Amino acid sequence: MNDRYDAGYGDGPYELVGYDEYGQPVYQQASAQRPAQAQQVPGTQQPAYDPYAQQQGYGYDPYATSGQQPGSSYGSGQQPPAYDPYGSRAPYDPYATGTQDATGYDPYGQAASSGQQPRVAEQTAHIPQQAGPAKDTRPPHGNGHTPDAPEYGNASDAPEYGGASGEPDYHTEQFAFVEDPDGDSEDVIDWLKFTENRTERREEARRRARGRLIALVVVLALVAAGGVGYLWFAGKLPGLSSSDGGNGTATPVAAQKRDVLVVHLHNTGKGGTSTALLVDNTTSKQGTTVLLPNSLALTGDDGSTTTLAKSVDGDGTSGTRDQLDTVLGTSIQGTWRLDTPYLQNLVDLVGNIELDTDTDVPDPDTKKKGTAPLVHKGQSQTLSGKMAVAYATYRATGESQNAQLQRFGQVMQGVLRKMSSDPSSATITVQTLAQILDPPLTDKDLGAFLAKLADLAKSGHYKTALLPVRSDGTLSAQTSDSVVKDILGGTAKSPSAGSAVRVSVQNATGVKDDTEKARVVLLNGGFTFLEGGGASGTEATSKVIYADAADKANASEVAKTLGLPAGSVTKGNVSSGADVSVILGGDYKPSSS
């Protein structure tokens, strides 16, 4: 390695003589006296390298107080003095309280007390500059810490030392740049923060708006899906409803589950019965009261044709239920015999009912004419138990049984609206009636069933329908579609018309209503009624005519059913298509049923 280095400073090249404690190279100008300077004094030990020593020619002492330049030599025969880091003088103590030698070591290049400014060796021009930050090479204080005094580029910026103690006299204005912030810098920072915060707020607002929009879209999608699902379940979607125009569901009508109970209202005062089916369609959540006319033709256990009224009076509840299942193609779970006194108690227990009555109903217990009616015609009429029974069984002169059945249906629906929807409470109401039910129906089963129908009636999912029956008691195709198929989910299987005796009735009494009364009586007796029209005049006596001797017994049975004497039966010509013809005369006294 070449120890000579021409740094381009001074008159000649410089030679590397070592490194200081920070690893920086130390150079000196090459001369002939270097060997003599490098000699060690006999009997002495070479001191360790001290960066603060005042060496002559062996490195740069930034705090040297001598004016000797590097490269100078001593006189002939003179040896360099032993290395003294303090230059044979007492070290300068900046914290000393006594008088300090003016030539003592001062790390800031100032005399301690004399006020004379010592020379500072300006030898940095002869040393190659090293890259990197300046390093603090000042000696430590007496406490072992490097003084934190700032460095000053000019002598005027140096702190003044005052007092005999030699303490530096600092002024607060010298450190104003530390305490006083730059106003312009703070403004720029504040503006950047404001701009950044406003941008972040805008982005946050956009994110929140997007989040709300997404949530709204999700909610609308769920609501739409729920609405479509409900319409699908209720069968109200186009193309999925049944033939009744909106009461069906996507489930086939025949596959829908129904609970059916038959109710027979027995009028214990005037006689006669009224029959209805209570239907709970658990699939479509629809309740219905189906009113059954007494003239409905049924097939008896022996295969003969009978009517609903005759079956209820003679065949018992179980026989009638089976016959209705056969004709309507349904499945009835139980029979509820409801006598008029129990109906009166039931209405009183639920707290009266409200109906839109279609006629005035007189008090059946008052025979005096001109008295006020028990039930008034009008809307939202409040009926007690007695009034409800009178209205449900009332049939005015000239009215068909269907009008009375409609009133019975109104009363039943009014009771259901006031009945509790809780099965336990409804069961208690049934038990309070203290009526004996026909097996297999129990108080608990009836209470639970009425509670479900009550819930449907209160929510508006309840209706009343009349089963249309032809004059001969059979069911028409329209009946099969509108009621039997859609409401009951069954198939009509009426007995053939040829299995019953066909009776043609001609009215010669002069009272138009007698034809309808005779029709009801004949249908209830198991006969097929044929309309014979009105007579040209009136007749004093009635006639029952048969054409074939085989029909004589049937003619006698018809006379007995109508309440005519046996002498009214005679052989003669009968109407076309009839087995027996009847001409009603003045002696005909129609029954009240």
Tab-separated table of N, CA and C in Angstrom, residues 503-519 522 529 533 535 537-544 558 562-564 581-590:
chain	number	residue	atom	x	y	z
A	503	VAL	N	-142.874	-37.954	-8.165
A	503	VAL	CA	-144.203	-37.415	-7.855
A	503	VAL	C	-144.347	-36.047	-8.506
A	504	SER	N	-145.373	-35.894	-9.330
A	504	SER	CA	-145.681	-34.616	-9.958
A	504	SER	C	-146.776	-33.923	-9.148
A	505	VAL	N	-146.577	-32.666	-8.799
A	505	VAL	CA	-147.498	-31.921	-7.935
A	505	VAL	C	-148.080	-30.746	-8.713
A	506	GLN	N	-149.434	-30.638	-8.682
A	506	GLN	CA	-150.168	-29.538	-9.301
A	506	GLN	C	-150.980	-28.844	-8.206
A	507	ASN	N	-150.819	-27.545	-8.100
A	507	ASN	CA	-151.428	-26.790	-7.004
A	507	ASN	C	-152.782	-26.237	-7.445
A	508	ALA	N	-153.832	-26.683	-6.724
A	508	ALA	CA	-155.189	-26.170	-6.992
A	508	ALA	C	-155.814	-25.609	-5.725
A	509	THR	N	-154.986	-25.248	-4.773
A	509	THR	CA	-155.492	-24.704	-3.504
A	509	THR	C	-155.749	-23.219	-3.587
A	510	GLY	N	-155.159	-22.551	-4.520
A	510	GLY	CA	-155.247	-21.108	-4.603
A	510	GLY	C	-154.167	-20.402	-3.791
A	511	VAL	N	-153.346	-21.149	-3.074
A	511	VAL	CA	-152.230	-20.575	-2.285
A	511	VAL	C	-150.918	-20.992	-2.963
A	512	LYS	N	-150.205	-20.028	-3.455
A	512	LYS	CA	-148.998	-20.322	-4.224
A	512	LYS	C	-147.933	-21.021	-3.388
A	513	ASP	N	-147.852	-20.735	-2.133
A	513	ASP	CA	-146.798	-21.277	-1.279
A	513	ASP	C	-147.003	-22.756	-0.977
A	514	ASP	N	-148.223	-23.286	-1.235
A	514	ASP	CA	-148.468	-24.694	-0.919
A	514	ASP	C	-147.640	-25.628	-1.796
A	515	THR	N	-147.273	-25.210	-2.982
A	515	THR	CA	-146.452	-26.060	-3.858
A	515	THR	C	-145.070	-26.282	-3.257
A	516	GLU	N	-144.473	-25.224	-2.757
A	516	GLU	CA	-143.145	-25.338	-2.159
A	516	GLU	C	-143.195	-26.186	-0.902
A	517	LYS	N	-144.232	-26.029	-0.111
A	517	LYS	CA	-144.334	-26.817	1.114
A	517	LYS	C	-144.511	-28.291	0.804
A	518	ALA	N	-145.317	-28.603	-0.220
A	518	ALA	CA	-145.497	-30.000	-0.615
A	518	ALA	C	-144.194	-30.579	-1.158
A	519	ARG	N	-143.441	-29.754	-1.881
A	519	ARG	CA	-142.153	-30.232	-2.407
A	519	ARG	C	-141.203	-30.624	-1.281
A	522	LEU	N	-142.375	-33.880	0.371
A	522	LEU	CA	-142.138	-35.065	-0.461
A	522	LEU	C	-140.647	-35.410	-0.534
A	529	PHE	N	-139.447	-35.006	-6.503
A	529	PHE	CA	-140.479	-33.995	-6.776
A	529	PHE	C	-140.356	-33.515	-8.215
A	533	GLY	N	-146.963	-27.585	-12.238
A	533	GLY	CA	-147.580	-26.335	-12.620
A	533	GLY	C	-148.850	-26.054	-11.831
A	535	ALA	N	-152.959	-25.287	-11.399
A	535	ALA	CA	-154.241	-25.707	-11.986
A	535	ALA	C	-154.997	-24.498	-12.521
A	537	GLY	N	-158.054	-23.846	-12.001
A	537	GLY	CA	-158.979	-23.352	-10.979
A	537	GLY	C	-158.649	-24.011	-9.653
A	538	THR	N	-159.524	-23.838	-8.755
A	538	THR	CA	-159.306	-24.441	-7.445
A	538	THR	C	-160.144	-25.697	-7.314
A	539	GLU	N	-159.658	-26.560	-6.455
A	539	GLU	CA	-160.347	-27.820	-6.177
A	539	GLU	C	-160.623	-27.906	-4.680
A	540	ALA	N	-161.757	-28.519	-4.376
A	540	ALA	CA	-162.119	-28.616	-2.962
A	540	ALA	C	-161.368	-29.744	-2.272
A	541	THR	N	-161.147	-30.810	-2.984
A	541	THR	CA	-160.465	-31.971	-2.413
A	541	THR	C	-159.214	-32.284	-3.216
A	542	SER	N	-158.323	-32.975	-2.561
A	542	SER	CA	-157.047	-33.335	-3.187
A	542	SER	C	-157.152	-34.736	-3.771
A	543	LYS	N	-156.318	-35.007	-4.791
A	543	LYS	CA	-156.308	-36.316	-5.439
A	543	LYS	C	-154.871	-36.800	-5.576
A	544	VAL	N	-154.695	-38.147	-5.372
A	544	VAL	CA	-153.409	-38.801	-5.590
A	544	VAL	C	-153.662	-39.899	-6.608
A	558	VAL	N	-147.541	-41.669	-0.792
A	558	VAL	CA	-147.477	-40.229	-1.075
A	558	VAL	C	-148.596	-39.492	-0.344
A	562	LEU	N	-148.152	-36.533	2.560
A	562	LEU	CA	-148.711	-35.186	2.437
A	562	LEU	C	-149.825	-34.912	3.448
A	563	GLY	N	-150.205	-35.909	4.187
A	563	GLY	CA	-151.270	-35.705	5.171
A	563	GLY	C	-152.664	-35.750	4.583
A	564	LEU	N	-152.806	-36.414	3.418
A	564	LEU	CA	-154.103	-36.516	2.767
A	564	LEU	C	-154.797	-37.817	3.176
A	581	SER	N	-149.165	-38.748	-9.623
A	581	SER	CA	-149.533	-37.336	-9.778
A	581	SER	C	-150.407	-36.920	-8.602
A	582	VAL	N	-150.178	-35.680	-8.147
A	582	VAL	CA	-150.917	-35.141	-7.004
A	582	VAL	C	-151.546	-33.809	-7.403
A	583	ILE	N	-152.860	-33.673	-7.107
A	583	ILE	CA	-153.565	-32.402	-7.282
A	583	ILE	C	-153.976	-31.938	-5.886
A	584	LEU	N	-153.369	-30.844	-5.480
A	584	LEU	CA	-153.646	-30.328	-4.148
A	584	LEU	C	-154.927	-29.509	-4.160
A	585	GLY	N	-155.814	-29.850	-3.206
A	585	GLY	CA	-157.089	-29.126	-3.094
A	585	GLY	C	-157.183	-28.373	-1.797
A	586	GLY	N	-158.377	-27.891	-1.546
A	586	GLY	CA	-158.595	-27.060	-0.374
A	586	GLY	C	-158.428	-27.804	0.931
A	587	ASP	N	-158.525	-29.138	0.900
A	587	ASP	CA	-158.343	-29.890	2.140
A	587	ASP	C	-156.877	-30.148	2.521
A	588	TYR	N	-155.992	-29.627	1.720
A	588	TYR	CA	-154.550	-29.857	2.018
A	588	TYR	C	-154.109	-28.887	3.098
A	589	LYS	N	-153.553	-29.415	4.183
A	589	LYS	CA	-153.046	-28.627	5.279
A	589	LYS	C	-151.530	-28.856	5.385
A	590	PRO	N	-150.733	-27.944	4.847
A	590	PRO	CA	-149.268	-28.174	4.856
A	590	PRO	C	-148.718	-28.157	6.278
